[in-house]
Short mmCIF file of C-alpha atoms in Angstrom, two decimals:
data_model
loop_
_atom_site.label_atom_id
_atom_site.label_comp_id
_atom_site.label_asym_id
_atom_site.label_seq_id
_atom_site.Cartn_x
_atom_site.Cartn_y
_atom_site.Cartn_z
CA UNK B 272 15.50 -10.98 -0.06
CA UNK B 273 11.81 -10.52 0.06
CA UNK B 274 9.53 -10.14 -2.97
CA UNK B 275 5.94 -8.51 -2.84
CA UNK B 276 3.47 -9.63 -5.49
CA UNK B 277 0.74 -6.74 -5.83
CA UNK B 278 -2.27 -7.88 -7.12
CA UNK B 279 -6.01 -6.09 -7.42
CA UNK B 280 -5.48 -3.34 -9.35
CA UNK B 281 -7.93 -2.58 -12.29
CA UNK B 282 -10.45 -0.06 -13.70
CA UNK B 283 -13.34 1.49 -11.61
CA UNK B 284 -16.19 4.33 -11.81
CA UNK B 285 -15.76 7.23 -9.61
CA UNK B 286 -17.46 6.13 -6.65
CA UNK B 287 -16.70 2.56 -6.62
CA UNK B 288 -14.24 0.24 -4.64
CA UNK B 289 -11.26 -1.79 -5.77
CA UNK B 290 -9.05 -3.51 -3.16
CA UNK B 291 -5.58 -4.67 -3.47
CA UNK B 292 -3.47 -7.38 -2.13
CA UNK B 293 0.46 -7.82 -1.44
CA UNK B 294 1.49 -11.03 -1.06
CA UNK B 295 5.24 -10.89 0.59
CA UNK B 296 7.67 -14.41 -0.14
CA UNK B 297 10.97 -14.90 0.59
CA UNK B 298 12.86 -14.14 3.68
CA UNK B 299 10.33 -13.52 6.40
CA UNK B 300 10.81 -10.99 9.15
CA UNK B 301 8.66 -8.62 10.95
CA UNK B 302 8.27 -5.64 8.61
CA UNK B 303 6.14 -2.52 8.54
CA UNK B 304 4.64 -2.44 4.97
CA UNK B 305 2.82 0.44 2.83
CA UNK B 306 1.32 1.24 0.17
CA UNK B 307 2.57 4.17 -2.46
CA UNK B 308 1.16 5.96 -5.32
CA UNK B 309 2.72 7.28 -8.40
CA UNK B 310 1.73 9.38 -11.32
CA UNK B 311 3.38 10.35 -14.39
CA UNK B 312 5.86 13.22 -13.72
CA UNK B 313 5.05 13.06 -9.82
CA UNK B 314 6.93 11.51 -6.89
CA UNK B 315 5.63 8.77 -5.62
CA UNK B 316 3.43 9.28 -2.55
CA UNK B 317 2.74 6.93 0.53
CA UNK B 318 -0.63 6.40 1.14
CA UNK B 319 -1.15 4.32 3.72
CA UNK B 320 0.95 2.31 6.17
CA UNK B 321 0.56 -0.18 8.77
CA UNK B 322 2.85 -1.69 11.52
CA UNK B 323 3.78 -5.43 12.01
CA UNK B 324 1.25 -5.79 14.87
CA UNK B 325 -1.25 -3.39 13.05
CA UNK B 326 -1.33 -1.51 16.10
CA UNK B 327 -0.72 1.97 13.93
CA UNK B 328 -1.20 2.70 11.27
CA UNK B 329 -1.23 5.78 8.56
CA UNK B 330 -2.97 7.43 5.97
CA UNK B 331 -2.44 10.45 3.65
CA UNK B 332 -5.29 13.26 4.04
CA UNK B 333 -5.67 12.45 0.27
CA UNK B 334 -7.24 9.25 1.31
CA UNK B 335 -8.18 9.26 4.92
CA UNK B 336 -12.17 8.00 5.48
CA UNK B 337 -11.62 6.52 2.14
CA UNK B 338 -9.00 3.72 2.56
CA UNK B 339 -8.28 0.64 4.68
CA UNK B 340 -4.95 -0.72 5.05
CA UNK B 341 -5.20 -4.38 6.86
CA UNK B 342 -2.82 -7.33 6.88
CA UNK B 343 -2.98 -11.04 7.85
CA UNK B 344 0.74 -11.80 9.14
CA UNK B 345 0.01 -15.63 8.73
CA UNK B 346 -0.68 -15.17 5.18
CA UNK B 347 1.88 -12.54 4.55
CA UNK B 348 -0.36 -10.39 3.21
CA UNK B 349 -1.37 -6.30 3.68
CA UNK B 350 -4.36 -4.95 2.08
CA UNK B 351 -5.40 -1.64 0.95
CA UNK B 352 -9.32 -1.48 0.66
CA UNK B 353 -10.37 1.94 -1.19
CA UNK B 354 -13.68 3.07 -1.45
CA UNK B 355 -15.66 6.39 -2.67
CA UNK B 356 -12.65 6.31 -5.86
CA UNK B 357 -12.47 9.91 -6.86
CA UNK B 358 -10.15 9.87 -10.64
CA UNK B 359 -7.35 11.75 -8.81
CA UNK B 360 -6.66 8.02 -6.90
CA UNK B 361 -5.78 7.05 -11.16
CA UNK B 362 -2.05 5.97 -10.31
CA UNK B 363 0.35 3.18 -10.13
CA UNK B 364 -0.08 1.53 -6.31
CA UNK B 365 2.95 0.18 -4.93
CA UNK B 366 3.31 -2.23 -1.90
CA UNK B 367 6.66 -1.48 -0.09
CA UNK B 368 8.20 -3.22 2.72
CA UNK B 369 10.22 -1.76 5.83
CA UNK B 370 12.54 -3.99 7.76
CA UNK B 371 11.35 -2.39 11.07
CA UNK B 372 8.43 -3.80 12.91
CA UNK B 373 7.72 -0.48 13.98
CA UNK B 374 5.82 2.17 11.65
CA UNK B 375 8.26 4.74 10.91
CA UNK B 376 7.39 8.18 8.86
CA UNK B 377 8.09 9.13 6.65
CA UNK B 378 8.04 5.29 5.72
CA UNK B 379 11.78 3.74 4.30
CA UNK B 380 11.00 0.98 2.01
CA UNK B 381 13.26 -1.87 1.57
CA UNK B 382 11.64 -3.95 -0.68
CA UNK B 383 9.48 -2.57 -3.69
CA UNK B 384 6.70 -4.31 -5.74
CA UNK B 385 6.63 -4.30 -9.23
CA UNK B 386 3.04 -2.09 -9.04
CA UNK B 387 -0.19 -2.61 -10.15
CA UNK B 388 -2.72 0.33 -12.33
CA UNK B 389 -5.32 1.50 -10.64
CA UNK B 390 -8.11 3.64 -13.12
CA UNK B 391 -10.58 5.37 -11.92
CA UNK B 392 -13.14 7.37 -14.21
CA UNK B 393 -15.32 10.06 -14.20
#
């Protein structure tokens, strides 16, 4: 089992920056890992994702010039720096985990986090 510990998440003026951390434990493999979105009523969105050797990676038009997935394998970690927060990025961010090195998309997660509010306003 692997468990992903999501951590940043927070309030923030339209405009401003907020990054977030996953912190992965547990069985370690080399996984793809993302990061999702989800509003009330709405399916939950990827956003960004980034292979094990962060060689690709992906981002949702929603958020593309605006967000920075990273990770730092030897700390288990993937990041999601967001800048320029517009209120329509107001959501629940999830870090999810894929058991394949490779990025695949649309991205399978294996492993959830338990989420972390993000709140942007006007």
């Amino acid at each position: 089992q692997v468990q992903l510990v999501e951590s940043g998440g927070g309030l923030a003026q339209a405009g401003g920056s907020l990054t977030l951390s996953c912190v992965a434990s547990g069985r370690t493999f080399r996984y793809a890992m993302a990061w999702f979105r989800q509003t009330p009523g709405k399916e939950r969105q990827c956003v960004s994702a980034i292979s094990w050797s962060s060689g690709n990676t992906y981002y949702a038009d929603s958020v593309k010039g605006r967000f920075t997935i990273s990770r730092d394998n030897a700390k288990n970690t993937v990041y999601l720096q967001m800048n320029r927060l517009k209120p329509e990025d107001t959501a629940v961010y999830y870090c999810a985990a894929d058991s394949s090195s490779i990025l695949r998309i649309p991205f399978k997660g294996d492993y959830w986090g338990q989420g972390t509010q993000v709140n942007v306003s006007s």
